[in-house]
Amino acid sequence: MSLPRALQVLADLPLAIDPDEVLRFQGYKKGIDVPDSTVLALFDEALALGESLIEPRVVYRAVGLTGQGPAVIEAGGETLHIPAIGRLWGSLEMVGAGICTVGAAIEERVRELWDQRELPLAVMLDSVGSAAVESLAEYANDLLCQAAIAAGLKVTNRISPGYAGWDTAEQAALFHLCPGEPIGVALNDSCVMTPGKSISFLVGVGPEARVDHYFTQCRRCWMADCAYRRAPAAATVRR
Ligand code: SF4
């Protein structure tokens, strides 16, 4: 895999859902809150159900930069306003723009369970879906990093519109850089994605990109013997 300028679609990915993410969406703090046996049984049931329903898909492409400022990235005819991004990501050559989804089936099952008043399982399955798409975004971030290393480049952590001061309205600009249509993700006028269990993301790419203060992707990355690993692998998001 390289860092291609053309749209790339990945499907049937061997995604592993991080159990810690599921419990985080349930409000558990790792190392502090311990779920009881009832919660764990529900967790196991929802995780197995979720794994049978998810359809992980990713679309992404690399886009060359045409400009960069302390809080601005220009690429592909779009101007993205992201607070402190020049300091956080350093000098870039390009960005990787991507969208990932685990599909609509898991949401539909959550709705059915809700209608059947099976509320604890519905809520846990919804957390499984949220954790699955977060794990998938990590998976995509790791894939991009692995590909960039082979090309002598570095890839930053991912960010998304609506987080860290990046205006949600710029979701539309991100979709112009990388449309969701090839994986069935649509954006409405309020910048909400359908299916709901979808994440759009941007990463910075370049030989001088700053990665020294980001460790999350390494902790879940499955790449063996990576000479650039910044943190030990604690789990993996690949089966
Ligand atoms: S271990 Fe870290 S630096 Fe190496 S490919 Fe994975 S995410 Fe990138």
Short mmCIF file of C-alpha atoms and ligand atoms in Angstrom, two decimals:
data_model
loop_
_atom_site.label_atom_id
_atom_site.label_comp_id
_atom_site.label_asym_id
_atom_site.label_seq_id
_atom_site.Cartn_x
_atom_site.Cartn_y
_atom_site.Cartn_z
CA MET A 1 0.00 0.00 0.00
CA SER A 2 1.28 3.50 -0.76
CA LEU A 3 -0.25 6.92 -0.12
CA PRO A 4 -2.25 7.32 -3.35
CA ARG A 5 -3.88 10.49 -4.65
CA ALA A 6 -6.77 8.49 -6.12
CA LEU A 7 -9.61 7.34 -3.88
CA GLN A 8 -8.93 4.00 -2.21
CA VAL A 9 -11.71 1.80 -0.89
CA LEU A 10 -11.06 -0.92 1.67
CA ALA A 11 -13.74 -3.43 2.65
CA ASP A 12 -13.99 -6.72 4.54
CA LEU A 13 -11.32 -5.53 6.94
CA PRO A 14 -10.36 -7.92 9.77
CA LEU A 15 -11.31 -5.42 12.44
CA ALA A 16 -11.06 -6.27 16.13
CA ILE A 17 -13.31 -4.19 18.39
CA ASP A 18 -11.37 -2.92 21.40
CA PRO A 19 -13.32 -4.04 24.51
CA ASP A 20 -11.95 -1.12 26.53
CA GLU A 21 -13.57 1.26 24.04
CA VAL A 22 -16.95 -0.42 24.53
CA LEU A 23 -16.74 0.00 28.29
CA ARG A 24 -15.55 3.58 27.87
CA PHE A 25 -18.74 4.34 25.93
CA GLN A 26 -20.62 2.72 28.81
CA GLY A 27 -19.00 5.24 31.17
CA TYR A 28 -16.42 2.92 32.75
CA LYS A 29 -13.00 4.40 33.51
CA LYS A 30 -10.19 1.97 32.76
CA GLY A 31 -8.42 0.75 35.90
CA ILE A 32 -10.98 2.45 38.16
CA ASP A 33 -14.45 1.10 37.40
CA VAL A 34 -14.91 -2.68 37.33
CA PRO A 35 -18.07 -4.00 35.64
CA ASP A 36 -19.97 -6.70 37.56
CA SER A 37 -20.84 -10.14 36.20
CA THR A 38 -24.25 -9.00 34.89
CA VAL A 39 -22.67 -6.22 32.88
CA LEU A 40 -19.94 -8.55 31.61
CA ALA A 41 -22.53 -11.10 30.42
CA LEU A 42 -24.40 -8.34 28.59
CA PHE A 43 -21.10 -7.10 27.19
CA ASP A 44 -20.24 -10.55 25.82
CA GLU A 45 -23.67 -10.92 24.22
CA ALA A 46 -23.56 -7.46 22.61
CA LEU A 47 -19.97 -7.87 21.41
CA ALA A 48 -20.76 -11.18 19.69
CA LEU A 49 -23.90 -9.66 18.14
CA GLY A 50 -22.01 -6.54 17.06
CA GLU A 51 -19.20 -8.55 15.48
CA SER A 52 -21.78 -10.40 13.39
CA LEU A 53 -23.36 -7.14 12.19
CA ILE A 54 -20.47 -4.79 11.44
CA GLU A 55 -19.33 -4.20 7.85
CA PRO A 56 -16.09 -2.21 8.19
CA ARG A 57 -15.33 -0.04 5.17
CA VAL A 58 -12.82 2.77 4.65
CA VAL A 59 -12.31 5.26 1.83
CA TYR A 60 -9.30 7.55 1.81
CA ARG A 61 -6.90 9.47 -0.39
CA ALA A 62 -3.82 11.63 -0.04
CA VAL A 63 -4.05 15.28 -1.11
CA GLY A 64 -1.05 17.56 -1.62
CA LEU A 65 -0.89 20.78 0.41
CA THR A 66 -1.11 24.11 -1.37
CA GLY A 67 -0.70 26.18 1.80
CA GLN A 68 -0.23 25.89 5.56
CA GLY A 69 -0.48 28.37 8.43
CA PRO A 70 -0.60 28.24 12.23
CA ALA A 71 -4.31 27.35 12.14
CA VAL A 72 -4.95 26.66 8.46
CA ILE A 73 -4.40 23.85 6.00
CA GLU A 74 -5.05 24.38 2.29
CA ALA A 75 -5.40 21.33 0.09
CA GLY A 76 -7.47 20.21 -2.88
CA GLY A 77 -9.08 23.64 -3.26
CA GLU A 78 -10.33 23.60 0.35
CA THR A 79 -9.24 25.74 3.30
CA LEU A 80 -9.49 23.96 6.64
CA HIS A 81 -9.40 26.03 9.84
CA ILE A 82 -7.99 23.90 12.66
CA PRO A 83 -6.75 25.59 15.85
CA ALA A 84 -2.99 25.22 16.55
CA ILE A 85 -2.57 22.66 13.79
CA GLY A 86 0.71 24.18 12.56
CA ARG A 87 2.27 23.70 15.99
CA LEU A 88 0.69 20.28 16.57
CA TRP A 89 1.46 18.69 13.20
CA GLY A 90 4.52 20.66 12.07
CA SER A 91 5.42 21.06 8.42
CA LEU A 92 3.40 18.83 6.07
CA GLU A 93 3.61 17.73 2.43
CA MET A 94 0.10 16.37 2.21
CA VAL A 95 -2.91 15.30 4.19
CA GLY A 96 -4.68 11.98 4.25
CA ALA A 97 -8.46 12.47 4.18
CA GLY A 98 -10.64 9.51 5.01
CA ILE A 99 -14.06 8.27 6.03
CA CYS A 100 -14.84 5.00 7.71
CA THR A 101 -18.05 3.24 8.68
CA VAL A 102 -19.19 -0.02 10.23
CA GLY A 103 -22.44 0.17 8.25
CA ALA A 104 -26.10 0.56 9.14
CA ALA A 105 -27.00 -2.97 10.26
CA ILE A 106 -25.84 -2.49 13.84
CA GLU A 107 -27.93 0.70 14.23
CA GLU A 108 -30.97 -1.04 12.79
CA ARG A 109 -30.59 -3.88 15.31
CA VAL A 110 -30.25 -1.32 18.13
CA ARG A 111 -33.54 0.27 17.00
CA GLU A 112 -35.26 -3.13 16.90
CA LEU A 113 -34.04 -3.97 20.40
CA TRP A 114 -35.23 -0.58 21.58
CA ASP A 115 -38.69 -1.19 20.10
CA GLN A 116 -38.74 -4.62 21.79
CA ARG A 117 -37.90 -2.87 25.11
CA GLU A 118 -34.67 -4.83 25.43
CA LEU A 119 -33.04 -1.67 26.65
CA PRO A 120 -29.85 -2.91 28.38
CA LEU A 121 -28.83 -4.92 25.31
CA ALA A 122 -29.80 -2.04 22.99
CA VAL A 123 -27.63 0.40 24.91
CA MET A 124 -24.69 -2.02 25.11
CA LEU A 125 -24.95 -2.83 21.40
CA ASP A 126 -24.97 0.87 20.60
CA SER A 127 -21.71 1.19 22.58
CA VAL A 128 -20.28 -1.76 20.65
CA GLY A 129 -21.09 0.08 17.41
CA SER A 130 -19.48 3.29 18.63
CA ALA A 131 -16.39 1.37 19.80
CA ALA A 132 -16.25 -0.51 16.49
CA VAL A 133 -16.07 2.64 14.39
CA GLU A 134 -13.49 4.19 16.76
CA SER A 135 -11.40 1.01 16.44
CA LEU A 136 -11.84 1.19 12.66
CA ALA A 137 -10.58 4.78 12.58
CA GLU A 138 -7.54 3.64 14.57
CA TYR A 139 -7.10 0.78 12.11
CA ALA A 140 -7.14 3.24 9.20
CA ASN A 141 -4.72 5.58 10.99
CA ASP A 142 -2.35 2.65 11.55
CA LEU A 143 -2.63 1.49 7.93
CA LEU A 144 -1.75 4.98 6.70
CA CYS A 145 1.19 5.16 9.10
CA GLN A 146 2.50 1.77 7.97
CA ALA A 147 2.24 2.81 4.30
CA ALA A 148 3.89 6.17 4.93
CA ILE A 149 6.86 4.64 6.75
CA ALA A 150 7.52 2.49 3.68
CA ALA A 151 7.58 5.71 1.61
CA GLY A 152 9.88 7.56 4.04
CA LEU A 153 7.06 9.72 5.42
CA LYS A 154 5.42 10.24 8.80
CA VAL A 155 1.70 10.27 9.56
CA THR A 156 0.23 12.20 12.48
CA ASN A 157 -2.68 11.19 14.66
CA ARG A 158 -6.13 11.70 13.19
CA ILE A 159 -8.50 14.54 13.91
CA SER A 160 -12.14 15.03 12.96
CA PRO A 161 -14.45 18.02 12.45
CA GLY A 162 -16.26 18.77 15.70
CA TYR A 163 -13.27 17.94 17.88
CA ALA A 164 -10.38 20.00 19.28
CA GLY A 165 -11.95 23.25 18.12
CA TRP A 166 -12.34 22.21 14.46
CA ASP A 167 -15.75 23.48 13.34
CA THR A 168 -18.21 20.70 12.49
CA ALA A 169 -19.29 22.74 9.45
CA GLU A 170 -15.97 21.90 7.79
CA GLN A 171 -17.18 18.34 7.52
CA ALA A 172 -18.42 19.39 4.06
CA ALA A 173 -14.91 20.46 3.01
CA LEU A 174 -13.52 17.14 4.23
CA PHE A 175 -16.16 15.33 2.15
CA HIS A 176 -15.02 17.35 -0.89
CA LEU A 177 -11.49 16.06 -0.32
CA CYS A 178 -12.74 12.51 0.20
CA PRO A 179 -16.37 11.69 -0.63
CA GLY A 180 -18.15 9.06 1.46
CA GLU A 181 -20.28 7.80 -1.41
CA PRO A 182 -17.95 4.88 -2.39
CA ILE A 183 -18.57 3.32 1.04
CA GLY A 184 -22.21 4.41 1.34
CA VAL A 185 -21.71 7.31 3.77
CA ALA A 186 -23.80 10.44 3.14
CA LEU A 187 -23.58 13.88 4.71
CA ASN A 188 -26.70 15.98 5.31
CA ASP A 189 -27.04 19.77 5.45
CA SER A 190 -26.41 19.70 9.21
CA CYS A 191 -23.09 17.91 8.62
CA VAL A 192 -24.39 14.68 10.17
CA MET A 193 -23.22 11.43 8.59
CA THR A 194 -25.41 8.46 7.71
CA PRO A 195 -24.89 5.69 8.80
CA GLY A 196 -24.37 7.21 12.21
CA LYS A 197 -21.56 4.83 13.12
CA SER A 198 -19.16 6.61 10.77
CA ILE A 199 -16.08 8.77 11.35
CA SER A 200 -14.41 11.21 8.99
CA PHE A 201 -10.78 12.02 9.67
CA LEU A 202 -7.75 13.94 8.55
CA VAL A 203 -4.08 13.12 9.15
CA GLY A 204 -0.98 15.12 8.33
CA VAL A 205 1.73 13.52 6.18
CA GLY A 206 5.33 14.49 5.46
CA PRO A 207 8.96 13.77 6.32
CA GLU A 208 8.88 16.54 8.95
CA ALA A 209 5.37 15.84 10.33
CA ARG A 210 5.30 15.91 14.14
CA VAL A 211 4.53 12.53 15.64
CA ASP A 212 6.72 12.66 18.75
CA HIS A 213 3.87 13.52 21.11
CA TYR A 214 1.28 11.07 19.75
CA PHE A 215 1.25 7.49 20.95
CA THR A 216 -2.31 6.27 20.54
CA GLN A 217 -1.97 4.68 17.14
CA CYS A 218 1.20 2.79 18.11
CA ARG A 219 -0.54 1.29 21.16
CA ARG A 220 -3.07 -0.47 18.94
CA CYS A 221 -0.90 -1.03 15.87
CA TRP A 222 -0.12 -4.60 14.91
CA MET A 223 3.00 -3.85 12.83
CA ALA A 224 5.76 -6.13 14.13
CA ASP A 225 9.29 -4.83 14.56
CA CYS A 226 8.40 -1.27 13.56
CA ALA A 227 11.58 0.76 14.01
CA TYR A 228 9.50 3.90 14.56
CA ARG A 229 7.19 2.55 17.26
CA ARG A 230 6.58 5.24 19.90
CA ALA A 231 4.72 3.15 22.47
CA PRO A 232 4.48 -0.59 23.16
CA ALA A 233 1.50 -2.38 21.64
CA ALA A 234 -1.13 -2.79 24.36
CA ALA A 235 -3.87 -4.23 22.13
CA THR A 236 -4.60 -4.53 18.46
CA VAL A 237 -7.47 -3.38 16.31
CA ARG A 238 -6.81 -6.15 13.78
CA ARG A 239 -8.08 -9.69 14.22
S1 SF4 B 1 3.96 1.01 15.31
FE1 SF4 B 1 3.46 3.21 15.36
S2 SF4 B 1 4.98 4.18 14.03
FE2 SF4 B 1 4.98 1.97 13.54
S3 SF4 B 1 3.51 1.74 11.83
FE3 SF4 B 1 2.39 1.36 13.73
S4 SF4 B 1 1.48 3.36 14.25
FE4 SF4 B 1 3.13 3.74 12.77
#
